[in-house]
Coordinates of C-alpha atoms in Angstrom, one line a residue:
Chain A
M420 CA 28.2 12.1 15.6
S421 CA 31.4 10.5 14.5
K422 CA 30.6 7.9 11.1
S423 CA 31.9 4.7 13.8
A424 CA 29.3 6.0 16.6
K425 CA 26.7 6.5 13.5
A426 CA 27.7 3.3 12.6
I427 CA 27.5 1.3 15.9
V428 CA 24.1 3.3 16.6
L429 CA 22.9 1.3 12.8
L430 CA 23.7 -1.8 13.9
A431 CA 22.3 -2.2 16.8
L432 CA 18.7 -0.6 14.7
A433 CA 19.9 -3.6 12.6
A434 CA 19.4 -6.3 15.9
A435 CA 16.3 -4.8 17.4
F436 CA 14.6 -4.5 14.5
P437 CA 16.2 -7.7 12.1
G438 CA 13.9 -7.6 8.5
A439 CA 12.9 -4.4 9.2
A440 CA 14.0 -3.4 5.7
C441 CA 11.8 -2.3 2.1
A442 CA 8.6 -2.7 1.8
S443 CA 8.8 -4.0 -1.3
E444 CA 10.3 -7.6 0.0
K445 CA 7.8 -10.4 0.1
V446 CA 7.2 -11.5 3.9
G447 CA 7.5 -14.6 3.3
L448 CA 4.3 -16.1 5.1
G449 CA 1.3 -18.0 4.6
R450 CA 1.9 -21.2 2.4
P451 CA 1.4 -22.1 -1.8
A452 CA -1.9 -23.3 -2.6
L453 CA -2.3 -26.5 -3.4
S454 CA -4.4 -26.9 -7.2
E455 CA -6.2 -30.2 -5.0
E456 CA -7.3 -27.0 -1.8
I457 CA -8.4 -24.8 -4.7
K458 CA -10.4 -26.5 -7.1
A459 CA -11.9 -27.7 -3.1
W460 CA -12.4 -23.7 -2.8
D461 CA -12.9 -21.5 -6.0
I462 CA -16.3 -22.7 -6.9
D463 CA -17.8 -19.2 -8.3
V464 CA -18.7 -19.1 -12.5
R465 CA -18.8 -15.6 -14.0
P466 CA -21.4 -15.0 -17.0
D467 CA -19.1 -15.5 -19.7
G468 CA -19.4 -19.6 -18.6
Q469 CA -15.2 -19.1 -16.5
G470 CA -15.5 -22.0 -13.9
L471 CA -18.6 -24.7 -15.3
P472 CA -17.8 -28.0 -14.5
E473 CA -18.4 -30.3 -17.4
G474 CA -21.9 -31.7 -16.9
K475 CA -25.2 -32.0 -18.3
G476 CA -29.0 -31.5 -17.0
S477 CA -32.1 -31.8 -18.3
V478 CA -35.3 -30.0 -18.0
S479 CA -37.1 -33.4 -16.9
D480 CA -34.5 -34.3 -14.6
G481 CA -34.3 -30.7 -13.1
E482 CA -38.1 -31.1 -12.9
A483 CA -38.0 -34.5 -10.2
L484 CA -35.1 -33.2 -8.3
F485 CA -36.7 -29.8 -7.5
Q486 CA -39.8 -31.5 -6.4
T487 CA -38.0 -33.3 -4.5
K488 CA -35.3 -30.7 -3.3
C489 CA -36.6 -27.4 -3.6
S490 CA -40.6 -27.0 -3.6
I491 CA -41.4 -27.2 0.2
C492 CA -40.2 -23.5 0.0
H493 CA -40.3 -22.9 -3.8
G494 CA -43.4 -24.3 -5.2
E495 CA -43.7 -26.7 -7.3
F496 CA -43.7 -24.1 -10.5
G497 CA -41.3 -21.2 -8.9
E498 CA -44.0 -19.4 -7.6
G499 CA -42.7 -19.6 -3.7
A500 CA -44.6 -20.8 -0.4
G501 CA -45.1 -18.1 1.8
R502 CA -42.5 -15.1 2.1
W503 CA -39.9 -17.7 0.6
P504 CA -38.3 -16.3 -2.4
V505 CA -40.2 -16.4 -5.9
L506 CA -38.1 -18.5 -9.0
A507 CA -40.1 -17.7 -12.0
G508 CA -42.7 -15.5 -13.6
G509 CA -43.6 -12.1 -12.3
K510 CA -42.9 -11.2 -16.3
D511 CA -43.2 -7.1 -17.9
S512 CA -43.8 -6.4 -14.1
L513 CA -40.5 -4.0 -13.4
T514 CA -42.1 -1.1 -13.5
S515 CA -45.5 -2.1 -11.8
D516 CA -45.9 -0.7 -8.3
R517 CA -45.2 -4.1 -7.2
P518 CA -42.7 -5.4 -9.0
E519 CA -41.9 -9.4 -9.3
K520 CA -37.7 -9.9 -9.4
T521 CA -37.7 -13.7 -10.3
I522 CA -34.6 -14.9 -12.2
G523 CA -37.3 -14.6 -15.5
S524 CA -38.0 -11.1 -15.4
F525 CA -34.8 -9.4 -13.2
W526 CA -31.7 -11.2 -13.2
P527 CA -29.4 -10.7 -16.1
Y528 CA -27.2 -14.0 -16.1
A529 CA -28.0 -17.8 -15.5
S530 CA -24.4 -17.8 -14.6
T531 CA -25.6 -16.6 -11.1
V532 CA -28.9 -19.7 -11.4
Y533 CA -25.9 -22.9 -11.7
D534 CA -23.5 -20.5 -9.3
Y535 CA -25.8 -19.5 -6.3
I536 CA -27.7 -23.1 -6.2
H537 CA -24.3 -25.4 -6.6
R538 CA -22.5 -22.7 -3.6
A539 CA -25.7 -22.4 -0.9
M540 CA -28.3 -23.9 -2.2
P541 CA -31.1 -26.2 -1.2
F542 CA -31.1 -23.9 2.4
G543 CA -29.4 -25.2 5.1
E544 CA -27.8 -28.2 3.1
A545 CA -25.4 -26.4 1.1
Q546 CA -23.0 -27.7 -1.3
S547 CA -25.0 -31.1 -1.3
L548 CA -25.2 -30.8 -5.3
N549 CA -23.2 -32.6 -8.2
P550 CA -22.3 -30.5 -11.1
D551 CA -25.3 -32.9 -13.4
E552 CA -27.8 -32.4 -10.9
V553 CA -27.0 -28.4 -10.6
Y554 CA -27.3 -28.0 -14.8
A555 CA -30.8 -30.1 -15.0
L556 CA -32.1 -27.5 -11.9
T557 CA -30.5 -24.2 -13.6
A558 CA -32.7 -26.2 -16.9
Y559 CA -35.7 -26.9 -14.9
L560 CA -35.4 -23.0 -13.6
M561 CA -35.4 -22.0 -17.5
N562 CA -37.6 -23.7 -18.6
L563 CA -40.8 -22.0 -15.7
N564 CA -39.7 -19.1 -16.7
D565 CA -40.0 -19.6 -21.1
L566 CA -36.2 -19.0 -21.8
V567 CA -35.9 -22.8 -23.2
P568 CA -38.6 -25.5 -24.0
S569 CA -39.1 -28.6 -22.0
D570 CA -37.2 -30.9 -24.2
F571 CA -34.1 -28.9 -23.4
V572 CA -31.0 -30.3 -22.3
L573 CA -28.2 -27.8 -20.3
S574 CA -24.0 -28.2 -20.3
R575 CA -21.0 -26.2 -20.4
E576 CA -21.3 -26.0 -24.1
N577 CA -24.6 -24.5 -25.0
F578 CA -24.8 -22.4 -21.1
P579 CA -26.8 -18.7 -22.5
K580 CA -23.8 -15.9 -21.9
D581 CA -27.1 -13.6 -20.2
L582 CA -31.2 -13.5 -20.4
P583 CA -33.0 -10.5 -21.0
N584 CA -33.4 -8.5 -17.9
E585 CA -29.2 -7.7 -18.9
K586 CA -29.4 -5.2 -21.1
N587 CA -31.5 -2.8 -18.4
F588 CA -28.6 -3.2 -16.2
Y589 CA -25.5 0.0 -15.4
D590 CA -23.1 1.0 -13.5
D591 CA -23.5 3.3 -11.2
D592 CA -24.5 6.8 -12.2
R593 CA -25.7 8.7 -8.4
E594 CA -22.7 11.3 -9.2
T595 CA -24.2 12.4 -12.0
T596 CA -28.2 12.2 -12.5
E597 CA -27.9 13.1 -8.7
K598 CA -25.0 16.2 -8.9
A599 CA -28.0 18.6 -7.7
F600 CA -27.3 17.0 -3.9
W601 CA -24.0 18.7 -4.1
R602 CA -24.4 22.5 -3.1
T603 CA -22.7 24.4 -1.5
D604 CA -25.6 26.0 0.4
P605 CA -28.6 24.5 1.6
C606 CA -31.9 26.8 2.5
M607 CA -31.6 27.4 6.4
S608 CA -34.4 29.0 7.5
N609 CA -37.8 30.4 5.4
C610 CA -37.2 27.0 3.3
K611 CA -41.0 26.4 2.2
A612 CA -44.6 27.8 3.0
K613 CA -46.1 25.2 4.8
V614 CA -45.1 21.6 6.3
E615 CA -48.0 19.1 7.1
V616 CA -47.5 15.9 8.2
T617 CA -48.6 12.7 4.7
G618 CA -47.7 10.2 6.6
H619 CA -48.1 8.0 10.4
A620 CA -46.1 4.6 10.1
A621 CA -48.0 4.6 14.2
I622 CA -51.1 3.6 11.5
L623 CA -49.6 1.0 9.9
D624 CA -48.2 -0.8 13.4
V625 CA -45.9 -3.0 12.0
T626 CA -43.4 -2.2 14.3
P627 CA -43.1 -5.1 16.8
D628 CA -43.7 -3.4 20.5
D629 CA -41.9 -5.7 22.6
Q630 CA -39.2 -8.5 23.2
K631 CA -41.7 -11.5 23.5
D632 CA -44.0 -9.9 20.8
N633 CA -42.4 -9.7 17.2
K634 CA -45.0 -11.2 15.2
D635 CA -46.8 -8.7 14.1
E636 CA -47.7 -9.1 11.1
K637 CA -47.4 -7.4 8.0
P638 CA -46.1 -8.2 4.7
S639 CA -44.2 -5.5 2.3
A640 CA -40.5 -4.5 1.5
G641 CA -38.5 -7.2 2.3
V642 CA -35.1 -6.9 3.3
E643 CA -33.4 -10.3 1.2
Chain B
M332 CA -59.6 9.8 20.7
S333 CA -58.6 9.6 17.7
D334 CA -56.3 6.0 16.6
V335 CA -53.2 7.7 16.6
Q336 CA -53.5 9.8 20.3
A337 CA -54.5 6.3 21.1
F338 CA -52.1 4.3 19.6
S339 CA -49.4 7.4 21.1
R340 CA -51.1 6.4 24.6
R341 CA -50.4 2.3 23.9
R342 CA -46.9 2.7 21.9
V343 CA -45.6 4.2 24.9
L344 CA -47.1 1.5 27.8
N345 CA -45.4 -0.4 25.4
L346 CA -42.0 0.4 25.7
G347 CA -42.7 0.1 29.1
L348 CA -42.5 3.7 29.4
A349 CA -45.8 4.1 31.4
G350 CA -44.6 6.8 34.5
A351 CA -41.8 8.4 32.3
G352 CA -44.5 8.6 30.2
A353 CA -47.7 9.7 32.6
A354 CA -44.8 12.4 33.7
A355 CA -44.9 13.3 30.5
L356 CA -45.6 17.1 31.0
A357 CA -44.6 17.4 34.7
P358 CA -42.4 20.9 35.8
T359 CA -39.1 20.1 36.7
L360 CA -39.0 20.5 40.4
A361 CA -36.5 23.5 41.5
S362 CA -37.7 22.9 45.1
A363 CA -38.9 19.7 47.0
Q364 CA -42.3 19.9 49.7
T365 CA -40.9 16.6 51.2
P366 CA -37.1 15.1 51.9
D367 CA -36.1 12.6 49.4
P368 CA -36.0 9.2 50.9
L369 CA -33.8 7.9 49.2
I370 CA -31.1 10.9 50.5
V371 CA -33.1 10.5 53.7
E372 CA -33.2 6.7 54.3
R373 CA -29.9 4.4 54.0
Q374 CA -30.6 2.2 51.1
E375 CA -28.9 -1.4 50.8
W376 CA -26.9 -0.7 48.8
T377 CA -24.9 1.7 50.9
Q378 CA -25.2 -1.1 54.0
Y379 CA -24.3 -4.7 52.0
L380 CA -21.2 -5.5 50.6
G381 CA -21.8 -5.8 47.0
D382 CA -20.1 -8.4 44.3
G383 CA -16.2 -9.8 44.4
V384 CA -14.2 -8.7 41.7
N385 CA -14.5 -11.7 39.5
A386 CA -18.0 -12.4 39.9
K387 CA -18.3 -12.0 36.2
P388 CA -15.6 -12.9 34.7
Y389 CA -16.6 -11.2 31.2
G390 CA -18.7 -8.1 32.9
V391 CA -22.0 -7.2 31.4
P392 CA -24.2 -4.2 31.7
S393 CA -26.2 -3.2 34.6
K394 CA -29.8 -5.3 34.3
F395 CA -31.6 -1.8 34.6
E396 CA -30.3 -1.7 30.8
K397 CA -32.2 -4.6 30.3
D398 CA -34.4 -3.6 27.4
V399 CA -30.9 -1.8 25.8
V400 CA -30.9 -4.8 23.1
R401 CA -30.7 -6.5 18.9
R402 CA -34.1 -6.8 18.6
E403 CA -35.5 -8.2 14.7
V404 CA -38.7 -7.7 12.4
E405 CA -39.4 -11.2 11.8
W406 CA -42.8 -10.2 9.1
L407 CA -39.5 -8.8 7.2
T408 CA -38.0 -12.6 6.3
A409 CA -38.7 -15.8 5.6
S410 CA -36.1 -17.7 7.9
R411 CA -34.1 -16.4 10.6
Q412 CA -31.1 -17.6 9.9
S413 CA -30.8 -15.2 6.6
S414 CA -31.8 -12.5 8.3
V415 CA -32.0 -8.8 10.1
S416 CA -31.5 -7.4 13.7
F417 CA -31.4 -4.0 14.5
T418 CA -28.7 -1.6 16.8
P419 CA -30.6 0.2 19.7
L420 CA -29.5 3.3 18.1
H421 CA -32.1 4.8 20.1
A422 CA -30.0 4.0 23.8
L423 CA -26.8 4.4 23.1
D424 CA -24.9 7.9 22.6
G425 CA -20.9 8.5 21.5
V426 CA -19.9 7.0 18.2
I427 CA -18.7 3.4 19.1
T428 CA -20.9 0.8 18.8
P429 CA -20.8 -2.0 21.5
N430 CA -19.2 -5.4 20.2
G431 CA -22.4 -6.7 21.9
L432 CA -25.5 -4.7 20.3
C433 CA -23.9 -4.2 16.7
F434 CA -26.6 -5.5 14.4
V435 CA -26.3 -8.7 12.7
R436 CA -27.3 -9.9 9.7
H437 CA -27.1 -13.0 8.7
H438 CA -27.7 -15.3 5.2
G439 CA -26.4 -18.8 6.2
G440 CA -27.1 -18.4 9.9
E441 CA -24.5 -17.5 12.5
A442 CA -20.9 -19.4 11.2
E443 CA -18.8 -20.7 14.5
I444 CA -15.5 -21.5 13.5
D445 CA -12.8 -22.5 15.7
P446 CA -9.8 -20.2 14.6
A447 CA -7.1 -23.0 14.7
K448 CA -9.5 -24.8 11.0
H449 CA -10.1 -21.3 9.7
R450 CA -7.8 -21.1 6.5
F451 CA -7.5 -17.6 4.0
M452 CA -6.3 -18.0 1.5
I453 CA -5.4 -15.9 -2.1
N454 CA -6.1 -16.9 -5.5
G455 CA -6.8 -16.2 -9.4
M456 CA -4.9 -13.7 -11.7
V457 CA -1.4 -13.8 -9.2
D458 CA 1.8 -15.1 -9.4
K459 CA 2.0 -16.6 -6.4
P460 CA -1.5 -18.1 -5.1
L461 CA -1.3 -19.1 -1.2
V462 CA -3.1 -20.1 1.5
F463 CA -2.5 -18.4 5.2
T464 CA -3.7 -19.8 8.7
M465 CA -4.8 -17.2 11.6
E466 CA -1.2 -17.4 13.0
D467 CA -0.2 -16.1 9.7
V468 CA -3.0 -13.5 8.7
K469 CA -2.1 -11.9 12.8
R470 CA 2.4 -12.2 11.7
M471 CA 1.7 -10.1 8.9
P472 CA 3.7 -6.1 9.3
G473 CA 1.6 -4.0 8.9
R474 CA -1.4 -3.9 11.3
V475 CA -3.6 -1.2 11.8
N476 CA -6.5 0.8 13.8
R477 CA -9.2 2.2 12.4
V478 CA -12.7 3.3 13.3
Y479 CA -15.8 2.9 10.5
F480 CA -19.7 2.5 10.4
L481 CA -21.2 -0.5 8.5
E482 CA -24.1 0.4 7.4
C483 CA -26.2 -2.5 6.0
A484 CA -27.1 -1.3 1.9
A485 CA -31.3 -2.1 2.9
N486 CA -31.3 0.3 5.8
S487 CA -33.8 2.0 6.0
G488 CA -35.3 0.5 3.1
M489 CA -38.2 -0.2 4.8
E490 CA -39.5 3.8 4.5
W491 CA -39.6 3.4 0.6
R492 CA -42.6 4.3 0.5
G493 CA -43.9 6.0 3.3
S494 CA -43.5 5.6 7.7
Q495 CA -43.5 2.7 8.2
L496 CA -41.4 1.2 11.6
N497 CA -41.9 3.5 14.6
G498 CA -38.3 3.7 16.3
C499 CA -34.8 4.4 14.9
Q500 CA -33.8 0.6 15.2
F501 CA -36.5 -0.3 12.9
T502 CA -35.8 2.8 11.0
H503 CA -32.0 3.0 10.7
G504 CA -30.6 0.9 13.1
M505 CA -28.5 -1.2 10.7
I506 CA -26.0 0.6 11.3
H507 CA -22.8 -0.2 13.8
N508 CA -19.6 1.7 14.5
V509 CA -16.3 0.3 15.2
V510 CA -12.4 0.1 16.0
Y511 CA -11.3 -2.6 14.0
T512 CA -8.4 -4.1 14.4
G513 CA -7.1 -5.6 10.7
V514 CA -4.4 -5.2 8.0
P515 CA -4.1 -3.9 4.3
L516 CA -5.7 -6.5 1.7
K517 CA -3.0 -4.8 0.1
A518 CA -0.3 -6.5 1.8
F519 CA -1.8 -9.9 1.2
L520 CA -2.2 -9.4 -2.1
N521 CA 1.2 -8.0 -2.5
E522 CA 2.4 -11.4 -0.9
A523 CA 1.0 -13.3 -3.6
G524 CA 1.3 -11.1 -7.0
V525 CA -1.3 -9.4 -8.1
S526 CA -1.4 -10.2 -12.2
A527 CA -0.9 -7.4 -14.6
K528 CA -4.7 -8.3 -15.5
G529 CA -6.4 -8.5 -12.3
K530 CA -9.2 -5.9 -13.1
W531 CA -11.9 -7.1 -9.7
V532 CA -11.2 -8.9 -6.6
L533 CA -14.0 -12.2 -4.9
A534 CA -14.1 -11.9 -1.4
E535 CA -16.2 -15.2 0.2
G536 CA -16.8 -16.6 3.3
A537 CA -16.4 -19.5 5.1
D538 CA -20.2 -19.6 6.2
A539 CA -23.7 -21.4 4.8
S540 CA -24.0 -18.7 2.0
A541 CA -20.7 -19.0 1.1
M542 CA -21.0 -15.2 0.5
T543 CA -19.3 -13.9 -2.4
R544 CA -19.3 -10.3 -3.4
S545 CA -17.2 -8.3 -6.4
I546 CA -15.2 -5.7 -5.4
P547 CA -12.9 -3.4 -7.3
L548 CA -9.0 -4.1 -7.4
E549 CA -8.8 -0.5 -6.8
K550 CA -10.9 -0.8 -4.0
A551 CA -9.2 -3.8 -2.6
M552 CA -5.8 -2.2 -2.7
D553 CA -6.8 0.9 -1.5
D554 CA -8.1 1.2 1.9
C555 CA -9.8 -2.4 2.7
L556 CA -8.6 -4.6 5.3
V557 CA -8.4 -7.7 7.4
A558 CA -9.5 -7.6 10.3
W559 CA -9.6 -9.6 13.1
A560 CA -10.7 -7.5 16.0
M561 CA -13.7 -5.0 17.1
N562 CA -13.3 -2.3 19.7
G563 CA -10.6 -4.0 21.2
E564 CA -11.5 -7.5 21.2
A565 CA -11.7 -10.6 18.9
L566 CA -14.5 -10.4 16.2
R567 CA -17.9 -11.8 17.7
P568 CA -18.6 -14.7 15.7
E569 CA -21.7 -13.1 14.9
Q570 CA -19.5 -10.6 13.2
G571 CA -17.1 -13.0 11.3
Y572 CA -15.2 -14.5 14.0
P573 CA -12.0 -14.9 13.0
L574 CA -11.6 -12.8 10.8
R575 CA -14.0 -10.4 8.6
L576 CA -13.5 -8.1 5.4
V577 CA -13.5 -4.4 6.1
V578 CA -14.4 -2.4 3.1
P579 CA -14.7 1.4 4.2
G580 CA -17.6 4.1 3.6
W581 CA -19.4 1.1 1.0
E582 CA -22.4 -1.4 1.5
G583 CA -22.0 -3.9 3.6
N584 CA -23.6 -6.8 1.8
M585 CA -19.6 -6.9 0.9
W586 CA -17.8 -6.8 4.2
I587 CA -17.4 -10.0 3.8
K588 CA -17.3 -12.1 7.7
W589 CA -15.9 -15.6 8.5
L590 CA -13.6 -14.6 5.4
R591 CA -11.9 -17.3 3.4
R592 CA -11.1 -16.6 0.1
V593 CA -9.9 -13.9 -2.3
E594 CA -9.5 -14.5 -6.0
V595 CA -7.9 -11.6 -8.0
G596 CA -10.1 -11.2 -11.9
D597 CA -10.2 -9.6 -15.1
Q598 CA -14.2 -8.6 -14.7
P599 CA -16.7 -8.7 -11.6
W600 CA -18.4 -12.2 -11.0
A601 CA -22.6 -11.2 -11.3
Q602 CA -22.8 -13.3 -8.5
R603 CA -26.4 -13.5 -6.7
E604 CA -25.3 -11.1 -4.1
E605 CA -24.7 -8.5 -6.7
T606 CA -27.0 -9.1 -9.7
S607 CA -30.5 -10.6 -7.9
K608 CA -29.7 -8.7 -4.8
Y609 CA -27.8 -5.3 -3.9
T610 CA -28.4 -4.3 -7.4
D611 CA -31.6 -1.0 -7.4
L612 CA -34.6 -1.7 -9.8
L613 CA -36.2 2.5 -10.6
A614 CA -39.3 3.6 -11.6
D615 CA -38.0 2.6 -15.4
G616 CA -38.1 -0.4 -14.3
R617 CA -33.9 -0.7 -15.4
S618 CA -31.4 -0.8 -12.6
R619 CA -28.6 0.8 -11.0
Q620 CA -25.4 -2.3 -10.0
H621 CA -22.6 -2.0 -8.0
T622 CA -24.2 1.0 -6.0
F623 CA -20.7 0.7 -3.3
L624 CA -21.2 3.3 -1.2
M625 CA -22.8 4.7 1.0
D626 CA -23.9 8.6 0.7
A627 CA -24.4 10.5 3.7
K628 CA -26.5 10.2 6.2
S629 CA -28.3 11.3 9.8
V630 CA -30.9 10.6 12.4
V631 CA -32.1 12.2 15.6
T632 CA -31.8 9.4 18.2
N633 CA -33.7 11.7 20.6
P634 CA -36.2 12.7 20.9
S635 CA -37.9 9.4 18.9
P636 CA -40.6 7.2 19.0
Q637 CA -38.5 5.1 21.5
A638 CA -36.9 7.6 23.6
P639 CA -39.8 10.3 24.3
L640 CA -39.4 14.3 25.8
T641 CA -40.0 13.7 29.1
S642 CA -39.8 17.4 31.0
K643 CA -40.1 20.5 29.4
G644 CA -37.2 23.1 30.0
P645 CA -34.3 22.6 28.7
N646 CA -33.6 18.8 27.0
V647 CA -30.6 18.0 24.2
L648 CA -30.9 16.4 21.2
S649 CA -28.6 13.7 19.9
G650 CA -28.1 12.4 16.6
A651 CA -25.8 10.5 13.8
A652 CA -24.6 11.3 11.2
W653 CA -22.5 9.5 8.7
S654 CA -21.1 9.3 4.3
G655 CA -19.4 6.6 2.9
R656 CA -17.8 9.3 0.9
G657 CA -15.6 11.1 3.8
A658 CA -16.0 12.7 7.3
I659 CA -19.4 14.2 8.5
K660 CA -18.1 18.5 7.9
R661 CA -21.3 19.0 9.3
V662 CA -24.7 18.1 10.5
D663 CA -28.0 20.8 10.9
V664 CA -31.6 19.9 12.7
S665 CA -35.0 21.8 12.3
M666 CA -37.5 21.7 14.9
D667 CA -40.1 22.9 11.9
G668 CA -39.7 20.5 9.5
G669 CA -37.2 21.8 7.3
R670 CA -38.8 25.7 7.5
N671 CA -36.1 26.8 8.9
W672 CA -32.7 25.2 10.1
R673 CA -29.7 25.8 13.2
T674 CA -26.5 23.7 12.7
A675 CA -25.6 21.1 15.4
R676 CA -23.0 21.3 17.6
I677 CA -20.0 18.0 16.8
E678 CA -18.9 16.1 19.4
G679 CA -16.3 13.7 19.6
P680 CA -14.2 12.3 16.7
T681 CA -15.5 12.4 13.3
F682 CA -13.3 9.7 10.9
P683 CA -13.4 9.8 7.6
R684 CA -15.6 6.9 7.0
A685 CA -17.4 6.8 10.6
M686 CA -20.0 7.7 12.8
A687 CA -20.2 11.1 13.7
R688 CA -22.1 12.4 17.2
F689 CA -24.0 15.6 16.8
Y690 CA -26.5 17.5 19.4
V691 CA -28.6 20.5 20.2
D692 CA -28.8 21.8 23.6
F693 CA -32.8 23.2 23.9
D694 CA -35.8 24.5 25.5
W695 CA -38.8 22.5 25.3
N696 CA -42.2 24.1 26.3
G697 CA -44.6 21.6 25.2
Q698 CA -44.8 22.6 22.1
E699 CA -45.1 20.3 18.5
L700 CA -42.4 19.4 16.6
L701 CA -40.7 18.1 13.3
L702 CA -37.8 16.9 13.7
Q703 CA -35.4 16.7 11.6
S704 CA -31.6 16.9 10.3
R705 CA -29.3 17.2 7.5
A706 CA -26.0 15.7 7.7
M707 CA -22.8 17.4 4.6
D708 CA -20.2 15.6 4.4
D709 CA -16.3 16.6 3.1
S710 CA -16.9 15.7 -0.8
G711 CA -19.7 18.7 0.0
Y712 CA -23.3 16.4 -0.4
V713 CA -25.8 17.2 1.7
Q714 CA -28.3 14.4 2.6
P715 CA -31.7 14.9 0.6
T716 CA -34.9 14.9 1.0
K717 CA -37.0 11.4 0.6
N718 CA -39.3 13.2 -0.9
E719 CA -35.9 14.0 -3.7
L720 CA -34.4 10.9 -4.0
R721 CA -37.7 9.6 -4.9
K722 CA -38.5 12.1 -8.2
F723 CA -34.8 10.3 -9.4
R724 CA -35.3 6.5 -8.0
G725 CA -39.4 6.0 -7.3
T726 CA -40.1 3.7 -4.4
N727 CA -38.5 0.1 -5.1
S728 CA -35.2 0.4 -5.5
I729 CA -34.7 -1.2 -2.0
Y730 CA -31.4 -0.4 -1.1
H731 CA -29.3 3.5 -0.2
N732 CA -32.0 5.2 1.0
N733 CA -30.5 7.8 2.7
G734 CA -33.9 10.7 2.8
I735 CA -34.0 12.7 5.6
Q736 CA -35.8 11.0 8.7
T737 CA -39.2 13.2 10.3
W738 CA -40.0 12.1 14.0
L739 CA -43.3 13.9 15.0
V740 CA -43.2 14.4 19.3
R741 CA -46.9 15.6 20.5
P742 CA -46.9 18.0 23.3
D743 CA -47.2 15.0 25.8
G744 CA -43.6 14.2 24.7
S745 CA -43.9 11.5 22.4
A746 CA -43.1 11.2 19.4
E747 CA -44.1 9.3 15.7
N748 CA -42.3 8.1 12.5
V749 CA -44.5 10.5 10.3
E750 CA -43.2 11.3 6.3
V751 CA -43.6 15.6 5.6
G752 CA -44.5 17.8 2.7

């Protein structure tokens, strides 16, 4: 192909695919987000306190609010009604047969309490609480878990960095601790002397039988 | 009659398989004594016209498949809006899950969003925070189609303490596998310009739980997708219509539905779904966090408690396998509780981080079977037994149970979820 013929082909390609030039160039789609828009949606709070708004709330204000807006599901003292989540108690239960994982016994950071209440609670009426109310509810829940005294007033300035169980979390280490699961030749024959059945789902009988009958009751390990 | 036997009979009846159960041991007829009326008599569907071509503008399955549906287990959760339903794995084949049967996990119910009113924001440690409309999203260059499994971190979580639910729909059905159409998340992050200090992103949904998860920037820039279609059509509302995040190989909770925002930061946010939930409590009272990957796993879907054997002689064992670490390389099947194994036949496409289908054609003489399957992926990981997992983790970690499942198949063909030692 002559040089001029090549040039004609390139020109034709450019016409057929305008703008299909360099991959690293910006496409120019979307438009700048305004600060009011970012403020409306970016409500997350980090363990170091980034994202906490101005405001404050006392344990006693939190208690009053909790009884009005929360206790119907979570109980007056965060003990949980029915299968609704337990928010307080469970201290020293994490190695027991039935651990009770609450804010006080399990959660690593108080920031998560503030963030999640503001983000998603009350269940069915999310993002209806103002900063002072969320501070007050967080203070009350910390008091129920024996983390602050009953005259405590929580604010951005005295917001705690971590809770007692924070030290007991560590990053996924499966590739080292469970290294044994990577193996080249799994056993194929005569792998064990004998096999015996040690448990039956049928004896427990908690599986829903059909479409109309999903209510078999056997509270056990839930997924929430 | 023992309780267990009584249960088995009732189970078969309750599952609407009375005919199949009663005929469990009927040998396959090699010859007929009388002519089959279904052949020698003219049937109505042969004589009369069926529906016209557009009687169902959006087609639905045959009425004879009415039992192939998602189901729930009400005692698992306190509310229907923060709960889970299960994919009917026992009734499916191949590798693609039909959209209407993909299991559902909500935390604030199913948001119904007009795509014209949906906005997608990139903010945080970027040069220029941006807002995209759905139209903008679909105009982004670099569109891809990818097949991935999405498995809930809690899939099989009710089985940590022993056999509990009787059917692979319930023990393994928090999974689906579809083709996603979308654009790499990287394209949007590049458009906004990620700061050199950026290490993590926070993805957030627009639903009433405003679901959030922290994701390492490396993963976000690698293979995460912002997707608007599954199996060739728009996402179903229950799967995040109009936009969801796809996080290949990682736990389903991170696949934020109704995706409205991605924020760049320099550390994880420790949100509720990565502290209180989706952390794995071990026997010593300490907990693993950021257990993102779903390890290699498999299950025999047929036969299984909801799909008993109905005839002696030739039978087809079928199952599904998947791994968050890569592609499924091999699946072994045992019929004697793990004493002896044979390698199954993998049939169909085996994409990385996608579901694979396996089969073993076998002859059943009516003896009791203890069926197991064991997946291996291309990282060299071999699916462990439940007892091997418990040795490392105890029984209270809720999530990430990828232990080998055992089905006891009895001489009458019925099957049950059991544990073996």
